[in-house]
Coordinates of C-alpha atoms in Angstrom, one line a residue:
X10 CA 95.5 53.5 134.3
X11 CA 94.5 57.0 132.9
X12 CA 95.2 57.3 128.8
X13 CA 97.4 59.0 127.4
X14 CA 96.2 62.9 127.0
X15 CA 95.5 64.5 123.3
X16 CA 97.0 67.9 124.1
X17 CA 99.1 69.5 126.8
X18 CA 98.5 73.1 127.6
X19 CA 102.0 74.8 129.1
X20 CA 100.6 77.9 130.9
X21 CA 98.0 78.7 133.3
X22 CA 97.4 82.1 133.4
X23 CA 93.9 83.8 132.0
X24 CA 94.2 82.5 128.2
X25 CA 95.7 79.1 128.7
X26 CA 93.5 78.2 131.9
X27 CA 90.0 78.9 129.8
X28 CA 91.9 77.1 126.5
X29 CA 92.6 74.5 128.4
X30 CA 88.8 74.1 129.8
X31 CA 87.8 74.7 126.2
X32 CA 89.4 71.5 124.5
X33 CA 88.0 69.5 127.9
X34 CA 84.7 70.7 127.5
X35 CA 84.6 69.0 124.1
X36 CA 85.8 65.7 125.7
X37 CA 89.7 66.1 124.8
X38 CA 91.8 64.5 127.7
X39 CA 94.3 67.3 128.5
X40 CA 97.2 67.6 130.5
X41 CA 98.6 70.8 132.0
X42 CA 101.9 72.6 133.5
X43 CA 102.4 75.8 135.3
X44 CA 106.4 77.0 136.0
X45 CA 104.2 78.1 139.4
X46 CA 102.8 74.9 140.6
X47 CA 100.1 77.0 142.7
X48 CA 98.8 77.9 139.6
X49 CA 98.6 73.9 138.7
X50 CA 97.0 73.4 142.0
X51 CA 94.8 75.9 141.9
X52 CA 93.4 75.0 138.6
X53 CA 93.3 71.1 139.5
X54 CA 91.5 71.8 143.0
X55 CA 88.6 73.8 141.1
X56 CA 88.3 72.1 137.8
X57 CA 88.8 68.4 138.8
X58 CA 87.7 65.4 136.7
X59 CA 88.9 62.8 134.6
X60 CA 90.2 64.0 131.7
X61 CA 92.1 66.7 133.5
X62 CA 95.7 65.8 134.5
X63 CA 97.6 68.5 136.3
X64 CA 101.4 67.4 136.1
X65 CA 103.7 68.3 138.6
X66 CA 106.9 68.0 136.8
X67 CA 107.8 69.0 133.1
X68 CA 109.1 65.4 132.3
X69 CA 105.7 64.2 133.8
X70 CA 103.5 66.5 131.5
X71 CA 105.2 65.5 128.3
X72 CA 105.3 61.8 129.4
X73 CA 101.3 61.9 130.0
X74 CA 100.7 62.7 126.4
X75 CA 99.8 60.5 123.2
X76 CA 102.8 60.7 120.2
X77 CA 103.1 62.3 118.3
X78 CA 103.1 65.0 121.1
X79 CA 100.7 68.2 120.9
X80 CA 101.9 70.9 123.2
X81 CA 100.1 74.2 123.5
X82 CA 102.3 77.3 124.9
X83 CA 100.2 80.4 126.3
X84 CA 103.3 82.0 128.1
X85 CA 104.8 85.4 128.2
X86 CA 106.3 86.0 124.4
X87 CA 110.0 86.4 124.0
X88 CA 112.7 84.7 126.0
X89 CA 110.1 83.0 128.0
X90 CA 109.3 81.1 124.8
X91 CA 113.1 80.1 124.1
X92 CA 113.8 79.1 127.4
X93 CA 110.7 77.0 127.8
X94 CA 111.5 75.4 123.9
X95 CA 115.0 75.1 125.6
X96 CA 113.4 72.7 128.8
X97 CA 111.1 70.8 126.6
X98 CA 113.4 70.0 123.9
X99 CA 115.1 67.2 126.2
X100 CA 112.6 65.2 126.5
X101 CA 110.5 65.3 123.2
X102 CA 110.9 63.0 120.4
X103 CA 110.8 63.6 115.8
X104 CA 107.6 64.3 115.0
X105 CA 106.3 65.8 118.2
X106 CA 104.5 69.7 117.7
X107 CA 104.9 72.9 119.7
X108 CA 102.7 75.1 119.5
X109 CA 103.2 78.7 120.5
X110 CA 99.6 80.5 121.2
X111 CA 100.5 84.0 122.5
X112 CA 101.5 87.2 120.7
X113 CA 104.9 86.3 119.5
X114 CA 106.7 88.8 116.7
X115 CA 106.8 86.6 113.7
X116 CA 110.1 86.9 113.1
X117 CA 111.0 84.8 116.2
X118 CA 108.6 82.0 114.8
X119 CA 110.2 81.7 111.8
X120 CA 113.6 81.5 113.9
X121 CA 112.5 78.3 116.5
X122 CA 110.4 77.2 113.3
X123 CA 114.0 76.7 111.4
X124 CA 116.0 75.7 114.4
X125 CA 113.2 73.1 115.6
X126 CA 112.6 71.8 112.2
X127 CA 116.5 70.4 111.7
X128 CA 115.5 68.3 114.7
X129 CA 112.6 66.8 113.4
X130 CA 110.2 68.6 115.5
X131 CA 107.3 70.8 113.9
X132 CA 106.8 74.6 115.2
X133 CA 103.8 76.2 114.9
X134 CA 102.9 80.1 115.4
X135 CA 99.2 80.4 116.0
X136 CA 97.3 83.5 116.3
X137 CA 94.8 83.1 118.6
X138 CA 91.9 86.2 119.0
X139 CA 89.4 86.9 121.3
X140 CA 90.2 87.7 124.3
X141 CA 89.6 85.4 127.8
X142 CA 85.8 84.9 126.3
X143 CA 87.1 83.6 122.8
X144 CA 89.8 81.0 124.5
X145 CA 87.0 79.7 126.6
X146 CA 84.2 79.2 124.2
X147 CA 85.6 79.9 120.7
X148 CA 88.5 82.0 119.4
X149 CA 89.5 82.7 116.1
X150 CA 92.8 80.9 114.7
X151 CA 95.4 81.6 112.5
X152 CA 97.6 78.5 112.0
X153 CA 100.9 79.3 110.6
X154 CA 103.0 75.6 110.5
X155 CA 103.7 72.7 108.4
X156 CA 101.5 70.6 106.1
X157 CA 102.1 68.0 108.5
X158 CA 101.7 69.4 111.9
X159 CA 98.1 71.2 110.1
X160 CA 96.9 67.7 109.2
X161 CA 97.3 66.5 112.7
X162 CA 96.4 69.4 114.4
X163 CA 93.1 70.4 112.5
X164 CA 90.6 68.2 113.5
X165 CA 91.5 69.0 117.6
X166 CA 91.6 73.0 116.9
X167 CA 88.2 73.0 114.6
X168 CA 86.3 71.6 117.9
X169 CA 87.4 74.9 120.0
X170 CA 87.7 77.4 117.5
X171 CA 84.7 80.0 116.9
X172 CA 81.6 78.9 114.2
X173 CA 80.3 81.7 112.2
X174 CA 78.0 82.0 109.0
X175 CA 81.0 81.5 107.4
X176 CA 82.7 78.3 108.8
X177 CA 84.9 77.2 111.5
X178 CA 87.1 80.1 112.1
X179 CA 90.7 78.1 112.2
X180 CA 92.5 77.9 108.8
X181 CA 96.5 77.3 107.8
X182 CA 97.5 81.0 106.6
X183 CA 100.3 79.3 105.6
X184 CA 104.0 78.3 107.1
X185 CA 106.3 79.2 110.0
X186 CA 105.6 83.2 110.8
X187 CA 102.2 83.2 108.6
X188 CA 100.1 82.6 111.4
X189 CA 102.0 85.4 113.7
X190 CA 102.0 87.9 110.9
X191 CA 98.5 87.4 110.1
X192 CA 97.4 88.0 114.1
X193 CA 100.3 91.0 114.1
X194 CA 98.0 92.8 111.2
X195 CA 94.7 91.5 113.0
X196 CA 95.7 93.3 115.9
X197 CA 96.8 96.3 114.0
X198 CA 93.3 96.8 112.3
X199 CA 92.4 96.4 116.0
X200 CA 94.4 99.3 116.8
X201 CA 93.1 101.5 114.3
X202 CA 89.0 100.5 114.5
X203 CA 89.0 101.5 118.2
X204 CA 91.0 104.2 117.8
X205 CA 88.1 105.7 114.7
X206 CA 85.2 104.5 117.6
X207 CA 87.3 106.3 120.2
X208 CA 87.5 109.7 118.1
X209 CA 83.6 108.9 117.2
X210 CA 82.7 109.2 120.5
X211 CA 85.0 112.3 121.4
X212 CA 83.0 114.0 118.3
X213 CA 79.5 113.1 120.1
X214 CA 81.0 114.4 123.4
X215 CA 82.7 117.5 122.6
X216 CA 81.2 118.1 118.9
X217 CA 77.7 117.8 119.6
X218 CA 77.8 117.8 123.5
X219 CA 76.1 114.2 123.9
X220 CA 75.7 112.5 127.4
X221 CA 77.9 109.1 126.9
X222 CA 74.0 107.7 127.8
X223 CA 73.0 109.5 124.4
X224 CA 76.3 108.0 122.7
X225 CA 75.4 104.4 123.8
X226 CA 72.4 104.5 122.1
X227 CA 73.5 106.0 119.2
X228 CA 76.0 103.7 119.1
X229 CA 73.4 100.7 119.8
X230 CA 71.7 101.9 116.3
X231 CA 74.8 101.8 114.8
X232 CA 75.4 98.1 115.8
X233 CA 71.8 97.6 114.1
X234 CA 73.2 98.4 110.7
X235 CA 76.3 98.6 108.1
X236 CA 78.1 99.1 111.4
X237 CA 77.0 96.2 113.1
X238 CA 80.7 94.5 115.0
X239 CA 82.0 93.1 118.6
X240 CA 83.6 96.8 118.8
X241 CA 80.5 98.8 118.0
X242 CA 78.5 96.7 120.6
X243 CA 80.8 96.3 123.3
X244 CA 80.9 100.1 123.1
X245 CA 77.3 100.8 123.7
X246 CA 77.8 98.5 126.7
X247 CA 81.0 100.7 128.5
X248 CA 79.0 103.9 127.6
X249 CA 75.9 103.2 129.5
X250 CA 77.5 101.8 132.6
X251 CA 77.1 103.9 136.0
X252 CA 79.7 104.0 138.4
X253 CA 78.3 102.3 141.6
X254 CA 79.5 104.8 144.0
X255 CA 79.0 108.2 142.3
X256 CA 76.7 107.2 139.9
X257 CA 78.2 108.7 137.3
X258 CA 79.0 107.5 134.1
X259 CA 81.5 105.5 134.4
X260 CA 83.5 106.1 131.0
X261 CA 84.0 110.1 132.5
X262 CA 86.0 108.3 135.9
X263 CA 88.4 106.3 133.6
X264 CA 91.8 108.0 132.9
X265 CA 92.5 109.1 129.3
X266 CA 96.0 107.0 128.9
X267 CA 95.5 103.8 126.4
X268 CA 98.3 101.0 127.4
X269 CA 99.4 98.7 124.3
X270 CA 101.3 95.3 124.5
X271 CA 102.9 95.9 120.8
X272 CA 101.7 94.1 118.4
X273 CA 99.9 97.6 116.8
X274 CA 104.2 98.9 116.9
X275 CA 105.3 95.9 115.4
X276 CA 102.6 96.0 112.3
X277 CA 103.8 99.6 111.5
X278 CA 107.1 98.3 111.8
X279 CA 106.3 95.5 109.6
X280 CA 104.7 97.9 107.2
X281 CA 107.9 100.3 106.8
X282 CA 110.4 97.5 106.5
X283 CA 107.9 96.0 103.8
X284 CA 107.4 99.7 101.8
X285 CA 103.3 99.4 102.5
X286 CA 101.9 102.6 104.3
X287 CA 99.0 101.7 106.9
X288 CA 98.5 105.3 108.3
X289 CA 95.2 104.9 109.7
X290 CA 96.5 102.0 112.1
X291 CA 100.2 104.2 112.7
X292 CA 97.6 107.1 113.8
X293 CA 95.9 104.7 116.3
X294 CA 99.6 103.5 117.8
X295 CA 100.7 107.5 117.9
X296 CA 97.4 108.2 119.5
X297 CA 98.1 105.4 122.4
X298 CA 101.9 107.1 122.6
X299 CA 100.5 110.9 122.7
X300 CA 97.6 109.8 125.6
X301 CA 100.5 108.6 127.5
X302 CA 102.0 112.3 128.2
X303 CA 99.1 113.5 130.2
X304 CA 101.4 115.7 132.7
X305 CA 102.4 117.3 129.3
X306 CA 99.3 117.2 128.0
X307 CA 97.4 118.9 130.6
X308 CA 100.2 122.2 130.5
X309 CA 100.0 122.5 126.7
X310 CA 96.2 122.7 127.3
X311 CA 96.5 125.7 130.0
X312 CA 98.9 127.2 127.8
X313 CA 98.4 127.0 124.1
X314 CA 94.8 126.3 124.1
X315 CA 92.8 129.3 124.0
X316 CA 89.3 129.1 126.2
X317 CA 87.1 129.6 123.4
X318 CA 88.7 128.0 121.0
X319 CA 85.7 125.2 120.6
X320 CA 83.2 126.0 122.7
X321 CA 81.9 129.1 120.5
X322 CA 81.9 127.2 117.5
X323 CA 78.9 125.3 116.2
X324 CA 79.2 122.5 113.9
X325 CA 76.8 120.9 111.2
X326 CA 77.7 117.2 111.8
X327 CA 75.0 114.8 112.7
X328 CA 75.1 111.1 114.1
X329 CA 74.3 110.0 110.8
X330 CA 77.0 111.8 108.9
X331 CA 79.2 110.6 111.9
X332 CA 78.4 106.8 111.3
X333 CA 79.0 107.2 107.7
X334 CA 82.5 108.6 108.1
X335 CA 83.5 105.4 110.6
X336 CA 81.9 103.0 107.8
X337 CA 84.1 105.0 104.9
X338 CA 87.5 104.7 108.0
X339 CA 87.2 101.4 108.8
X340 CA 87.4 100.3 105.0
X341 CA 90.4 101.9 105.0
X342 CA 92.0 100.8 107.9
X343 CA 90.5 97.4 106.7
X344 CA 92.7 97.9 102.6
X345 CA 95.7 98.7 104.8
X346 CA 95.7 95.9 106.8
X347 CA 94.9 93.5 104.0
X348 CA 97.7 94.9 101.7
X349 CA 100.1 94.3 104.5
X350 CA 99.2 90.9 104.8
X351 CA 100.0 90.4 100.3
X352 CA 103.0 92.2 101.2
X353 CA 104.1 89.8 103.5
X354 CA 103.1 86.5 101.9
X355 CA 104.9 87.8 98.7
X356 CA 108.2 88.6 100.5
X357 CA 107.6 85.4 102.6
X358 CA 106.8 83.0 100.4
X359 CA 103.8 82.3 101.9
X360 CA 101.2 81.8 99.8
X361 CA 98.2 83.4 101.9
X362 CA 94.6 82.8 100.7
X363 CA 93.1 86.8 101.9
X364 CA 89.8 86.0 101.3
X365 CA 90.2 82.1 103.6
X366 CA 92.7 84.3 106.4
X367 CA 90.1 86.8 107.2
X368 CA 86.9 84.7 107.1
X369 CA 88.8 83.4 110.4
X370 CA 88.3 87.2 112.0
X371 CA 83.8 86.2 111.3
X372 CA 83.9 84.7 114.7
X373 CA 85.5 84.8 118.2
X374 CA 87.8 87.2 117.8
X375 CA 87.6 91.3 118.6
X376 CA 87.2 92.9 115.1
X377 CA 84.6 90.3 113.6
X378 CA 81.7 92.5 112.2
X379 CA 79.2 92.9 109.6
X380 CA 82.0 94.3 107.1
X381 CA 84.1 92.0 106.9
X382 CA 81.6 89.5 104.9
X383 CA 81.3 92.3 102.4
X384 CA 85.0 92.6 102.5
X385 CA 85.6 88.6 102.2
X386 CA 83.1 88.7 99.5
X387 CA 85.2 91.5 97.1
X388 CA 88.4 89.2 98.3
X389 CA 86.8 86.3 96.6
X390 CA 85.9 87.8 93.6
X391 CA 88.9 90.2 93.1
X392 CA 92.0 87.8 95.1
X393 CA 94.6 89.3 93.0
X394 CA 93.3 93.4 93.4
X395 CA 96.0 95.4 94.8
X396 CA 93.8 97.8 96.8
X397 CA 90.7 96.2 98.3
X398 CA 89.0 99.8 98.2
X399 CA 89.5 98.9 94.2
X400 CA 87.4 95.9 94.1
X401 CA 84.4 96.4 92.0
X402 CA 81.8 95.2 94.5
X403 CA 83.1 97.8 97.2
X404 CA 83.5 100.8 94.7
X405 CA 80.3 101.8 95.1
X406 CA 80.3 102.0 99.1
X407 CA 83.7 103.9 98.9
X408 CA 82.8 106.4 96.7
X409 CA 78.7 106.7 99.1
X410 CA 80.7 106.9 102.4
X411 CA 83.2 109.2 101.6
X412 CA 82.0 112.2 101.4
X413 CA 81.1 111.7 105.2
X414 CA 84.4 110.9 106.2
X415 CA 85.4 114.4 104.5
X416 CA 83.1 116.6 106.0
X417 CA 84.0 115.0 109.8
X418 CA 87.3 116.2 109.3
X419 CA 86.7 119.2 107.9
X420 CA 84.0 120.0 110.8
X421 CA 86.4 118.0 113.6
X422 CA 89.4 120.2 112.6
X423 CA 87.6 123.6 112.8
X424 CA 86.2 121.8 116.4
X425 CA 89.7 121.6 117.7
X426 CA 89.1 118.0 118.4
X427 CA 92.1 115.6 117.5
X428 CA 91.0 113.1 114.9
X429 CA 94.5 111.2 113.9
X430 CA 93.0 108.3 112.2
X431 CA 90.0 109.7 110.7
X432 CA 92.5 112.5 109.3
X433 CA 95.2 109.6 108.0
X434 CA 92.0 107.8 106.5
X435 CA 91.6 110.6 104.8
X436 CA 95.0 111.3 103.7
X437 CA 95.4 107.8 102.2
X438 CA 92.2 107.9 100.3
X439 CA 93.1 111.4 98.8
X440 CA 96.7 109.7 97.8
X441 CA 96.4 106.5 96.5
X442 CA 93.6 108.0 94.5
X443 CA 95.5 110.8 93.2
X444 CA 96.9 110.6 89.5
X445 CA 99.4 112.6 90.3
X446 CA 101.6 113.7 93.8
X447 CA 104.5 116.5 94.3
X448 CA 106.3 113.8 94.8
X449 CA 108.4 115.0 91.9
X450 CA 109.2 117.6 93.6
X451 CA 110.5 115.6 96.4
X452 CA 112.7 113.1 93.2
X453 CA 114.2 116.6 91.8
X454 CA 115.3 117.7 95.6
X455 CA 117.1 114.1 95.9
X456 CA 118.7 115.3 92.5
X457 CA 119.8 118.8 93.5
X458 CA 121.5 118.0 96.6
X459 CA 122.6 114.2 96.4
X460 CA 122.6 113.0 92.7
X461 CA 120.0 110.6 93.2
X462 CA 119.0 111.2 89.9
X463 CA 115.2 110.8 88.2
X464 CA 112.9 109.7 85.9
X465 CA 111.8 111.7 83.0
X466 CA 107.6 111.4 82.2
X467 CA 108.9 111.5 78.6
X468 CA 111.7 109.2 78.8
X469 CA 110.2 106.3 80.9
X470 CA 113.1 103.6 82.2
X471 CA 115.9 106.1 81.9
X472 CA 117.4 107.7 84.9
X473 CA 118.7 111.2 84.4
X474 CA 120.9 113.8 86.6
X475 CA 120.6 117.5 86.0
X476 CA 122.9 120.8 87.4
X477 CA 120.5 122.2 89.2
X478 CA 123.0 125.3 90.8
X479 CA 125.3 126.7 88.7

């Protein structure tokens, strides 16, 4: 008679099938379910063996596996979740965990965290990153659960997550949402460094009239230094690649509208509701939204766009300069990210270790690069700093990589060429490192025309109301 399996993964489609082979490959007897047993069968008829059990019944797939029960959920996020949670929940006993592995808003795993927890059964909200690759030979994971449901769970997701200079990249961010949030502001960051690599490559192109062929291999010397990430290479890759039939590159026969799932939406929502501005990453989600309108797009380019409005200017960037400016945008894209995720853990109780949460992103998962050990390093140092641009050992390549991000948008703008996120970057840095902001301006209108009263620079603490029209 077979044992009993250590894990049950709910969910066959591309993340939970190679998740699945992942914990077998590391001798883990697992047992599966599909809500469309072809998938099941499928998945049984080409990756038979022992430790593999393919159940054919819900009942059947929680009965196959060892107490306290470990069941892995790669579904569709929303009410798929609820009504699966919903099947399960008959026929699951105290002390058995759920685990939710897809892209779920955090604020529905604290929810099913809460409502599971009176029953005696532990939630958990895990983040998992990179991609179809990461799930089959290493992702990155962001555990958000119980003590309890950590110290069961650990040992099983160390063996499948990602191994970096750093570690094992699997940690408890901390409980119920943590883990969701922390993979919500992954994915933002996300959003906002391939946006910066997107408007990189659009300054090649149309800036300095580069071949995507010549952009690959600038890019490819990127990768060799400070720039050196997943992104950065992966881009060099698309760049160079021929079209089979035309033999053209095959970056100029892709369509210029960017699809989104929302996690980038939900971090900017996340952000506003939580008073923390992350404009380089809202710039990246507006950019998706604008590329969307191409019918519109293409008319406002007949009509409002004047023929030589860029092609008789020349411009005194260089690929140097360039890659400078993305070093100096990503740092910032990097701070916002990270003060969102304080934010959070302060209004959530949470208790997140920054420096332990993003030494997870080192391995497996889409953003790991070269700057974030630099980054982890200040966090370590500095835990407590309020802007991560602030922390001494980063100072000094803030205020070196600057400048370049400056003169790209000063150069880009008098190009024509839409740079969204490089100019937010921009905008934040001048702001948050500005003394002082006409923002007092702004406190005397609230005054004038709604009483909203202000503060006095000479009177700090007391709130004041002056008649301003007579």
């Amino acid at each position: 008679m077979r044992d009993k399996s250590d894990i049950g993964v709910i969910g066959l489609a591309t993340m939970g099938k190679n998740i699945a082979l992942n914990f077998l490959d590391h001798g883990q007897l697992v047992s599966v379910w599909n809500l469309e047993s072809e998938l099941s069968s499928n998945f049984n008829l080409e990756f038979h063996q022992d430790n593999l059990f393919c159940a054919s019944t819900l009942e059947e797939f929680v009965n196959s596996i060892a107490r306290p029960r470990r069941i892995l959920m790669m579904i569709k996020a929303g009410d798929p979740i609820d009504q699966m949670i919903y099947k399960l929940k008959k026929f699951l006993s105290k002390g058995d965990i759920v685990i939710d592995g897809g892209n779920t808003h955090f604020n529905d795993t604290q929810r099913r965290h809460s409502e599971l927890e009176i029953e005696g059964i532990h939630f958990v909200g895990m983040g998992v990153s990179g991609g179809e690759s990461g799930a089959r030979y290493g992702p990155s994971i962001m555990f958000g659960g119980s003590d309890k449901a950590w110290e069961t769970l650990k040992d099983q997701l160390s063996i499948i997550a990602a191994k970096s200079d750093l570690g094992t990249c699997v940690t408890r961010v901390g409980t119920d949402g943590a883990g969701h949030f922390v993979k919500m502001v992954h994915n933002g960051i996300e959003y906002g460094d391939m946006q910066l690599i997107a408007e990189s490559y659009d300054i090649l192109n149309r800036g300095l009239k580069l071949s995507p062929e010549k952009i690959s291999a600038i890019f490819e010397k990127w990768n060799d230094g400070a720039l050196e990430s997943y992104l950065i290479e992966l881009t060099a890759v698309v760049l160079s690649k021929k079209d089979t039939i035309t033999e053209k590159p095959m970056i100029e026969l892709i369509l210029d509208v960017a699809e989104q799932k929302g996690t980038g939406r939900w971090a900017v929502e996340s952000a506003l509701n939580l008073g923390i501005p992350i404009p380089t990453i809202a710039a990246a989600v507006d950019a998706r939204a604008i590329s969307s309108q191409k019918a519109s797009r293409v008319i406002a380019a007949q009509q409002l766009r004047s023929s030589s409005e860029e092609t008789n200017l020349s411009t005194k960037l260089d690929t140097d300069l360039i890659g400078q400016a993305l070093l100096a945008a990503k740092l910032c894209a990097y701070a916002q990210g990270i003060q969102l995720i304080s934010a959070g853990s302060k209004a959530f109780s949470w208790k997140i270790n920054l420096a332990k949460s993003t030494a997870v992103w080192t391995g497996g998962c889409i953003i790991r690069a070269k700057l974030l050990k630099t980054i982890i390093e200040a966090l370590s140092k500095t835990p407590k700093v309020d802007n991560l641009l602030l922390a001494p050992s980063l100072i000094n390549l803030v205020k070196a990589t600057t400048p370049a991000l400056r003169k790209v948008n000063l150069e880009s703008i008098a190009l024509g060429i839409p740079i969204p996120a490089f100019s937010a970057s921009l905008a934040w840095y001048d702001a948050i490192s500005s003394e002082k902001l006409p923002q007092n301006l702004t406190q005397a209108q609230r005054d004038a025309f709604g009483a909203h009263m202000y503060e006095r620079i000479d009177e700090p603490g007391k709130k004041r109301h002056t008649k301003w029209i007579d």
